[in-house]
Amino acid sequence: MISSPHSSVRKISSGGPGGEAPPGPGRDHNHLPGDLLMWVLILSELAVFGAGLLAFLSVRLTDPTGFAEAQSHLHRTGAAANTLVLVTSGWLAALATRAAEAGQTRGLRLLLAAAIAFGAVFLTLKATEYADLWAQGIGTETHAFYTFSYLLTGFHAAHVAAGMILLTLVGWLGTPKAVEAGAAFWHMVDLVWILLFPVVYLL
Amino acid sequence: MLLALSAASAALAASGVTGAALVLPILTLAGIKAHLILKDYLGLGTAPGWLRGFDLGLALLILAFATLALAA
């Protein structure tokens, strides 16, 4: 089992990795860790995907049988495997943040390379699913279910691809701040998938 | 922990249960995983007020998911 490294993103006001110091005078324990802009991005992405998933479930009310039949064509096992792939990748990115804080440049690059490799596995499994659907003649116009599922999972996959590029860049830079920002984006991608997967594939 | 929770979701979906017996545990597991990512990976464990705010938002979103899923 993978245990969660605590506080991948540093708390700016705590003065130490993980911000795990006990409460005390002068400490602001409600200061957002990391970059404010990254949190704006995280909130924006959660709002966009949340709205998309709510719309998906709302439209499903008009044709639950059709949605259930359409869902049966998706690769549920592959998507479940992709959840494990992304969670593992997020853990590696968190370890890379720790390595960056410890000044271990070679270590952080190896960890980020592994995280990126898991991202590639995710995209490969996703591409396999798309190819199989297309081979069955299933496109975005086939049913409302596929319009939403292609849109939501495709937009998420685009974020995975962007995250892989971002992790490559921050690995090249190698500074703790850059690695922290890249890892935060990667965790956001993970977070969105955690919400998207059960709604689109399981319910 | 996240891997175990993800495996539990997959096992539940493969078990053949349907309706509320499927929707509620799966969405609860998703909520717990999202909480852990926010707390441990994104560092909100050091900012409990923000973590509570995010948890509240997530809980409302997941409650809306469950309501719509069960209404279908």
mmCIF file of C-alpha atoms in Angstrom, chain A residues 119-203:
data_model
loop_
_atom_site.group_PDB
_atom_site.id
_atom_site.type_symbol
_atom_site.label_atom_id
_atom_site.label_comp_id
_atom_site.label_asym_id
_atom_site.label_seq_id
_atom_site.Cartn_x
_atom_site.Cartn_y
_atom_site.Cartn_z
ATOM 1 C CA GLY A 119 1.167 9.616 -17.042
ATOM 2 C CA ALA A 120 2.129 8.044 -20.376
ATOM 3 C CA VAL A 121 0.638 4.729 -19.227
ATOM 4 C CA PHE A 122 -2.587 6.577 -18.360
ATOM 5 C CA LEU A 123 -2.767 8.164 -21.813
ATOM 6 C CA THR A 124 -1.983 4.856 -23.520
ATOM 7 C CA LEU A 125 -4.851 3.094 -21.726
ATOM 8 C CA LYS A 126 -7.144 6.013 -22.538
ATOM 9 C CA ALA A 127 -6.126 5.959 -26.211
ATOM 10 C CA THR A 128 -6.804 2.212 -26.306
ATOM 11 C CA GLU A 129 -10.327 2.825 -25.033
ATOM 12 C CA TYR A 130 -10.955 5.586 -27.582
ATOM 13 C CA ALA A 131 -9.619 3.400 -30.414
ATOM 14 C CA ASP A 132 -11.899 0.554 -29.368
ATOM 15 C CA LEU A 133 -14.934 2.855 -29.224
ATOM 16 C CA TRP A 134 -14.156 4.317 -32.638
ATOM 17 C CA ALA A 135 -13.699 0.803 -34.056
ATOM 18 C CA GLN A 136 -17.255 0.087 -32.893
ATOM 19 C CA GLY A 137 -18.420 3.199 -34.720
ATOM 20 C CA ILE A 138 -19.037 5.069 -31.480
ATOM 21 C CA GLY A 139 -18.346 8.800 -31.720
ATOM 22 C CA THR A 140 -19.367 11.953 -29.891
ATOM 23 C CA GLU A 141 -22.681 12.112 -31.787
ATOM 24 C CA THR A 142 -23.689 8.487 -31.197
ATOM 25 C CA HIS A 143 -25.449 9.196 -27.885
ATOM 26 C CA ALA A 144 -25.542 12.014 -25.337
ATOM 27 C CA PHE A 145 -23.587 9.754 -22.974
ATOM 28 C CA TYR A 146 -20.635 9.707 -25.382
ATOM 29 C CA THR A 147 -20.826 13.442 -26.004
ATOM 30 C CA PHE A 148 -20.240 13.976 -22.285
ATOM 31 C CA SER A 149 -17.838 11.088 -21.719
ATOM 32 C CA TYR A 150 -15.585 12.067 -24.654
ATOM 33 C CA LEU A 151 -15.683 15.712 -23.599
ATOM 34 C CA LEU A 152 -14.987 15.113 -19.915
ATOM 35 C CA THR A 153 -12.397 12.357 -20.265
ATOM 36 C CA GLY A 154 -10.793 14.004 -23.310
ATOM 37 C CA PHE A 155 -10.459 17.332 -21.497
ATOM 38 C CA HIS A 156 -8.985 15.500 -18.520
ATOM 39 C CA ALA A 157 -6.558 13.581 -20.771
ATOM 40 C CA ALA A 158 -5.448 16.928 -22.232
ATOM 41 C CA HIS A 159 -4.645 18.017 -18.666
ATOM 42 C CA VAL A 160 -2.627 14.838 -18.142
ATOM 43 C CA ALA A 161 -0.629 15.602 -21.307
ATOM 44 C CA ALA A 162 -0.130 19.223 -20.173
ATOM 45 C CA GLY A 163 0.921 17.972 -16.732
ATOM 46 C CA MET A 164 3.532 15.682 -18.263
ATOM 47 C CA ILE A 165 5.025 18.639 -20.146
ATOM 48 C CA LEU A 166 4.912 20.750 -16.977
ATOM 49 C CA LEU A 167 6.638 18.049 -14.899
ATOM 50 C CA THR A 168 9.334 17.804 -17.576
ATOM 51 C CA LEU A 169 9.903 21.554 -17.389
ATOM 52 C CA VAL A 170 10.012 21.743 -13.588
ATOM 53 C CA GLY A 171 12.318 18.719 -13.503
ATOM 54 C CA TRP A 172 14.650 20.570 -15.825
ATOM 55 C CA LEU A 173 14.509 23.695 -13.631
ATOM 56 C CA GLY A 174 14.917 21.603 -10.478
ATOM 57 C CA THR A 175 14.065 24.324 -7.948
ATOM 58 C CA PRO A 176 11.820 23.448 -4.975
ATOM 59 C CA LYS A 177 9.308 26.160 -5.888
ATOM 60 C CA ALA A 178 9.017 24.978 -9.494
ATOM 61 C CA VAL A 179 8.725 21.309 -8.518
ATOM 62 C CA GLU A 180 6.110 22.205 -5.902
ATOM 63 C CA ALA A 181 4.007 24.054 -8.501
ATOM 64 C CA GLY A 182 4.311 21.228 -11.028
ATOM 65 C CA ALA A 183 3.386 18.614 -8.431
ATOM 66 C CA ALA A 184 0.382 20.700 -7.317
ATOM 67 C CA PHE A 185 -0.902 20.752 -10.918
ATOM 68 C CA TRP A 186 -0.386 16.982 -11.121
ATOM 69 C CA HIS A 187 -2.304 16.442 -7.856
ATOM 70 C CA MET A 188 -5.127 18.587 -9.248
ATOM 71 C CA VAL A 189 -5.290 16.297 -12.316
ATOM 72 C CA ASP A 190 -5.405 13.319 -9.928
ATOM 73 C CA LEU A 191 -8.155 14.969 -7.855
ATOM 74 C CA VAL A 192 -10.340 15.597 -10.917
ATOM 75 C CA TRP A 193 -9.987 11.970 -12.040
ATOM 76 C CA ILE A 194 -10.955 10.748 -8.542
ATOM 77 C CA LEU A 195 -14.299 12.554 -9.004
ATOM 78 C CA LEU A 196 -14.739 11.868 -12.720
ATOM 79 C CA PHE A 197 -14.053 8.122 -12.693
ATOM 80 C CA PRO A 198 -16.960 6.958 -10.477
ATOM 81 C CA VAL A 199 -19.503 9.247 -12.123
ATOM 82 C CA VAL A 200 -18.694 8.372 -15.743
ATOM 83 C CA TYR A 201 -17.623 4.724 -15.357
ATOM 84 C CA LEU A 202 -19.254 3.234 -12.264
ATOM 85 C CA LEU A 203 -22.635 4.804 -11.412
#
